[in-house]
Short mmCIF file of C-alpha atoms and ligand atoms in Angstrom, two decimals:
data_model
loop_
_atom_site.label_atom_id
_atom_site.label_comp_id
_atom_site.label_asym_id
_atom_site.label_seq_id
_atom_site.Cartn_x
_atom_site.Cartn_y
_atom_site.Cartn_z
CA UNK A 1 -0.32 122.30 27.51
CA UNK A 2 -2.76 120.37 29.69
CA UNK A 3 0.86 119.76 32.20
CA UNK A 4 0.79 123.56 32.95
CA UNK A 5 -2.69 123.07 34.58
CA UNK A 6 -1.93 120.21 36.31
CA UNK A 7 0.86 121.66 37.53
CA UNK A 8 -0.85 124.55 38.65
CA UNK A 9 -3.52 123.06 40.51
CA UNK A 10 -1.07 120.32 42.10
CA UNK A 11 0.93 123.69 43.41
CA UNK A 12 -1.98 125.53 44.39
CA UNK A 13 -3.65 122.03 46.42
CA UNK A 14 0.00 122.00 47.91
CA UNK A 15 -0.05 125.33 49.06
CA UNK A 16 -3.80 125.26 50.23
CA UNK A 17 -2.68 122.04 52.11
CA UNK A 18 0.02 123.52 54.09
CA UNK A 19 -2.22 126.52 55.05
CA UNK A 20 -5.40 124.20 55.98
CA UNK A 21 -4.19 120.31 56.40
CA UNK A 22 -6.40 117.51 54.37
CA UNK A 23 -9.49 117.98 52.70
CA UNK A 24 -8.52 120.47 49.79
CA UNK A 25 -6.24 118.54 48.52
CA UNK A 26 -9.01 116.06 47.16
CA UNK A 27 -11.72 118.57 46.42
CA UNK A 28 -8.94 120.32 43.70
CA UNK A 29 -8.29 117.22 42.10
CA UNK A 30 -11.92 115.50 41.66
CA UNK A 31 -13.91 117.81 40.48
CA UNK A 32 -17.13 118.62 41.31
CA UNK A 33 -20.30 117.57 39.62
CA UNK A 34 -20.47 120.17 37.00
CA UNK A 35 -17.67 118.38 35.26
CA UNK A 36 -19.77 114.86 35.17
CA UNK A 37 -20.21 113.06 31.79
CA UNK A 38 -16.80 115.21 30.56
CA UNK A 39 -13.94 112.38 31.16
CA UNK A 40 -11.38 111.81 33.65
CA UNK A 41 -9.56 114.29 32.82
CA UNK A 42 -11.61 117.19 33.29
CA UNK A 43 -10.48 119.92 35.69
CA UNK A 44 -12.62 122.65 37.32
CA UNK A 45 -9.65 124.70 38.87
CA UNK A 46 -7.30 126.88 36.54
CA UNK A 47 -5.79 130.24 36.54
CA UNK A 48 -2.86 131.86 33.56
CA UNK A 49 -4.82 131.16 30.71
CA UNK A 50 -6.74 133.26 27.89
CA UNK A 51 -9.43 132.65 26.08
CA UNK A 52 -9.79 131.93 22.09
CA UNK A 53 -12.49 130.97 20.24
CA UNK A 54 -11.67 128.53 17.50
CA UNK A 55 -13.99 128.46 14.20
CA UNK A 56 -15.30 124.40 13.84
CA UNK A 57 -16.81 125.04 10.45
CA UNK A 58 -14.83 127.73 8.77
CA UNK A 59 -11.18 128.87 8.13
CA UNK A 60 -8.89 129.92 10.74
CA UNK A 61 -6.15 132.10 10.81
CA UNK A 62 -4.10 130.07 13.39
CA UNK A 63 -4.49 126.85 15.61
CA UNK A 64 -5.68 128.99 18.84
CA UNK A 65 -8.14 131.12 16.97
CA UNK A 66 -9.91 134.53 17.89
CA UNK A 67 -8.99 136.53 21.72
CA UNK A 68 -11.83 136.30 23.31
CA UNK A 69 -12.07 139.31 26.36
CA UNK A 70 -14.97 140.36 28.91
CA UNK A 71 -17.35 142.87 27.08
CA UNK A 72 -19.63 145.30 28.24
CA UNK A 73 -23.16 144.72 28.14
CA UNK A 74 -25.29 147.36 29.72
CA UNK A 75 -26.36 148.58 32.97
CA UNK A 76 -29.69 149.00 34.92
CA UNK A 77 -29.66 150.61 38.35
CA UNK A 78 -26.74 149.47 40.20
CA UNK A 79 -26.24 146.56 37.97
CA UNK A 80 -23.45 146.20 35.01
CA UNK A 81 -23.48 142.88 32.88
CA UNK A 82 -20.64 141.58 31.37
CA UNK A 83 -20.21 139.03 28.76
CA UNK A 84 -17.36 137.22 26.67
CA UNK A 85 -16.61 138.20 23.25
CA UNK A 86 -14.10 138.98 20.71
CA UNK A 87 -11.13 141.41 21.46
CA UNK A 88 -11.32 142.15 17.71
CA UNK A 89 -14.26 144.16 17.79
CA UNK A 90 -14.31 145.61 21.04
CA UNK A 91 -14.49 149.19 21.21
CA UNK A 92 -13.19 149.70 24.92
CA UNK A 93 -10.58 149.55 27.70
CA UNK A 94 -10.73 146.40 29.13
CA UNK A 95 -12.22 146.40 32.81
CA UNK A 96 -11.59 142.79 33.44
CA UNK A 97 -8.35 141.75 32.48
CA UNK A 98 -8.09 138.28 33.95
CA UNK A 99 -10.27 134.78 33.64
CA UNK A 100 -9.96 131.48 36.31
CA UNK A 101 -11.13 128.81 36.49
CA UNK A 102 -12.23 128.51 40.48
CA UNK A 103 -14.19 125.45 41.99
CA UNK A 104 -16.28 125.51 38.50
CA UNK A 105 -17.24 128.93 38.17
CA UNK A 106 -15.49 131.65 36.16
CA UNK A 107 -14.42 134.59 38.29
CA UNK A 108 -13.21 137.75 36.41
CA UNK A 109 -10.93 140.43 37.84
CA UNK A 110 -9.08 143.44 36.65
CA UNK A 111 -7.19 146.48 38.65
CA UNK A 112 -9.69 148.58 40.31
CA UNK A 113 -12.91 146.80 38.35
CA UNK A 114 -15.81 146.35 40.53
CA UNK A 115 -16.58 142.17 42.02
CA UNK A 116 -18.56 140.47 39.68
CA UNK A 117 -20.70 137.20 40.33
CA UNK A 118 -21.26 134.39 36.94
CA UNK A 119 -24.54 133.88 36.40
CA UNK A 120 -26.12 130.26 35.52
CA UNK A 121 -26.07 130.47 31.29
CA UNK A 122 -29.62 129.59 29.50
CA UNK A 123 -30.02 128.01 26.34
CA UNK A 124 -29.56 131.16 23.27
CA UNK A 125 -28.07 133.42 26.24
CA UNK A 126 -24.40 134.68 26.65
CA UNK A 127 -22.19 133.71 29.32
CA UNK A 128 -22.79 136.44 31.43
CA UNK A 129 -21.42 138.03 34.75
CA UNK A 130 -23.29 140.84 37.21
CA UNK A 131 -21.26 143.38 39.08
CA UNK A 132 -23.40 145.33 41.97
CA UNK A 133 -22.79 145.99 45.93
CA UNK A 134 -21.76 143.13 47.85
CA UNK A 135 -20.97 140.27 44.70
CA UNK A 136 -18.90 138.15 45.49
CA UNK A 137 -16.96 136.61 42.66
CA UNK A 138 -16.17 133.01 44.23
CA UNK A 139 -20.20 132.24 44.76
CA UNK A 140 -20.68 132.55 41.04
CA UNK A 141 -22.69 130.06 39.56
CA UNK A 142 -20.94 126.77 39.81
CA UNK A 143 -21.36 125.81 36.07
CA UNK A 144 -18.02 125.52 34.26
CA UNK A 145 -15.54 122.61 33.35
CA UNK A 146 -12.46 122.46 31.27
CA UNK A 147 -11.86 119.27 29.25
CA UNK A 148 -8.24 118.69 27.91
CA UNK A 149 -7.73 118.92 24.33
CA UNK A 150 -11.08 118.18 22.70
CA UNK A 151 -9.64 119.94 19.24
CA UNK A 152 -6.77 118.13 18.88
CA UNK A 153 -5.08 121.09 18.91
CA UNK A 154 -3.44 120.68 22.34
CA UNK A 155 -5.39 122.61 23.85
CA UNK A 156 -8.50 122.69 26.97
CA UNK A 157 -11.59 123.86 25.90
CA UNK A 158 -14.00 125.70 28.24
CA UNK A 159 -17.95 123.54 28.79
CA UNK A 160 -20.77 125.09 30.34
CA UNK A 161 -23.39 122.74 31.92
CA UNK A 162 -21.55 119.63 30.96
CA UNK A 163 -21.73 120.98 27.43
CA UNK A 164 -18.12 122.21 25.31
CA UNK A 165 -20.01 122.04 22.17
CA UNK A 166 -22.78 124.35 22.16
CA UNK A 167 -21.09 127.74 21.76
CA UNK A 168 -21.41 130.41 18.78
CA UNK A 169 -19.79 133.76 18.04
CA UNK A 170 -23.24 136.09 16.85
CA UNK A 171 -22.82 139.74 16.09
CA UNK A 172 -24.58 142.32 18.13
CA UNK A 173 -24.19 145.77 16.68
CA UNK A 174 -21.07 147.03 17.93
CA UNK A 175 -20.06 143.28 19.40
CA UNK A 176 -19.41 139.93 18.47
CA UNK A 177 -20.58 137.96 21.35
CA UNK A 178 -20.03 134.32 22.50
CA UNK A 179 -23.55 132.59 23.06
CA UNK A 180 -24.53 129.22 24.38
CA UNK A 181 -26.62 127.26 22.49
CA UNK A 182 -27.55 130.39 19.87
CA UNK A 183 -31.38 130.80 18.87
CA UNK A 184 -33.35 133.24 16.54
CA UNK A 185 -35.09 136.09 18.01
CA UNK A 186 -32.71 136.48 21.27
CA UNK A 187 -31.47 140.34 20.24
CA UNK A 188 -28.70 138.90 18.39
CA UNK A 189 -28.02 138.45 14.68
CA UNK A 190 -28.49 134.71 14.19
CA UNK A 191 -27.41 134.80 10.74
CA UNK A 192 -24.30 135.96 11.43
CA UNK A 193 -23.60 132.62 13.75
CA UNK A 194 -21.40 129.94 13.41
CA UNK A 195 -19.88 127.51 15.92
CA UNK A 196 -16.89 127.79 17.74
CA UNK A 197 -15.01 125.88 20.71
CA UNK A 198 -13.90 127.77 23.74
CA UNK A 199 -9.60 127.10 23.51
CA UNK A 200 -8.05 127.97 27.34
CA UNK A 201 -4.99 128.86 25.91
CA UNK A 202 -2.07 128.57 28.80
C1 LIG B 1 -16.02 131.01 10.59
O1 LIG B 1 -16.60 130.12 9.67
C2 LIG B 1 -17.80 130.59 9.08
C3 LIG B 1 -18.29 129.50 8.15
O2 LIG B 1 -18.89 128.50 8.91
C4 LIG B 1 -17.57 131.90 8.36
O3 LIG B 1 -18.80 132.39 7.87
C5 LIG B 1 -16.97 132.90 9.31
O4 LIG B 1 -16.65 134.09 8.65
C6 LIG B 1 -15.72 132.34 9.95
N1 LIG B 1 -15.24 133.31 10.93
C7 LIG B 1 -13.99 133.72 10.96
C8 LIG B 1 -13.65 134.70 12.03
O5 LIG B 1 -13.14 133.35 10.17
C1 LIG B 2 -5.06 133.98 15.65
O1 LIG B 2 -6.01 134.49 14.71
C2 LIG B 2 -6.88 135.49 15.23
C3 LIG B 2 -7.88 135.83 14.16
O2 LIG B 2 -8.76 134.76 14.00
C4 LIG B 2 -6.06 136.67 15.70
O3 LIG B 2 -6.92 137.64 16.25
C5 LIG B 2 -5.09 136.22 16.75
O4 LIG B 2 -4.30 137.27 17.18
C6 LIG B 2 -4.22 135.10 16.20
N1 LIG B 2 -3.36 134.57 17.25
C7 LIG B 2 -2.06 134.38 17.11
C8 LIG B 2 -1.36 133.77 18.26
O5 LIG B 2 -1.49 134.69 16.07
C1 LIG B 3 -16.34 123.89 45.84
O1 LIG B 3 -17.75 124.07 45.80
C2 LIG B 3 -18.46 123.17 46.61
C3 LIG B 3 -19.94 123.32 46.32
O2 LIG B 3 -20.33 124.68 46.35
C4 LIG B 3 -18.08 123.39 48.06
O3 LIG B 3 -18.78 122.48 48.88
C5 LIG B 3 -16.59 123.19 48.21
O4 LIG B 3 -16.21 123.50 49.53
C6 LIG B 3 -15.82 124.08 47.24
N1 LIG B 3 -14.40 123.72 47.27
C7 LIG B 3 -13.45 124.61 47.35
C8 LIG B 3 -12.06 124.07 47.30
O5 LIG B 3 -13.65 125.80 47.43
#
């Protein structure tokens, strides 16, 4: 699975190469240092893939594990947040239909949905995007790695400052959101936690 990504980014540093000689070409295929302390083969540059979250203490249904989509999660003013969780529960058409990988951050995109900007992810918060005026999605916060086949399973696995093994699914009311690093009294239902590992499923 992990040759479809590396195949990817060696086309896409090929391309970028022809358009704008040198320099590219090495800053696709070392990563930069939000992927330290996550092994060689860490990549920060990715596009086709989905996202599943696999259950690490409990049963699963399949090897890949529950579709994870961008959710919904308020407005203020001229602000809407957005945040991953399951498909299963989400109540919506989705806005943001697509996920990459680009230079470390996440950037989302979907026909006619608004730019959206990652924002840096705290300890019992959800990975989060803003969409207002003037975002731009490629100076997102610069916090993201995938690591190749931490499960066993074949497939990447999504970390978020340095960190792949820190994420929970926790039910809101009407979502079941992915948080990093869970924590009681965050506006979530802690009890309803359990851990989970971020599959990039190509
Ligand atoms: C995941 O495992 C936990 C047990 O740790 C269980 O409570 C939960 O229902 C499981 N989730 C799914 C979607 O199977
Ligand atoms: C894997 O199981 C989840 C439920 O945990 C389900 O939503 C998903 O569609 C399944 N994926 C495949 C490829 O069957
Ligand atoms: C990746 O991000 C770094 C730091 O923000 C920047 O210096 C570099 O030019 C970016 N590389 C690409 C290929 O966009």
């Amino acid at each position: 699975m992990l040759s479809f990504s590396v195949i990817a980014i060696a086309l896409a540093a090929a391309t970028s190469t022809m358009a704008h000689p040198a320099a590219k070409l090495s800053a696709r295929t070392t990563p930069g240092p939000w992927c330290d302390g996550l092994g060689a083969g860490a990549f920060d540059t990715a596009s086709g893939f989905t996202i599943a979250a696999l259950n690490t203490t409990g049963a699963n249904s399949n090897s890949t594990g529950a579709p994870i989509v961008v959710n919904s999660a308020g407005s203020f003013s001229d602000i809407t947040v957005w945040q991953l969780g399951t498909w299963a529960q989400y109540q919506y058409p989705l806005e943001y239909t697509s996920i990459a990988l680009e230079n470390g951050t996440l950037v989302i995109s979907g026909d006619g949905a608004p730019p959206a900007q990652a924002d840096p992810v705290d300890a019992g918060n959800s990975l989060e995007w803003a969409s207002r005026p003037g975002a731009d999605p490629k100076n997102g916060a610069q916090v993201y790695c995938a690591v190749p086949d931490a499960t066993g399973s074949g497939y990447p696995v999504l970390a978020v400052n340095g960190d792949a093994d820190s994420f929970s699914l926790c039910q809101l009311t009407f979502e079941n959101v992915v948080w990093y690093k869970a924590a009681p009294n965050r506006g979530y239902h802690f009890d309803t936690c359990y851990p989970v590992k971020l599959q990039l499923i190509f």
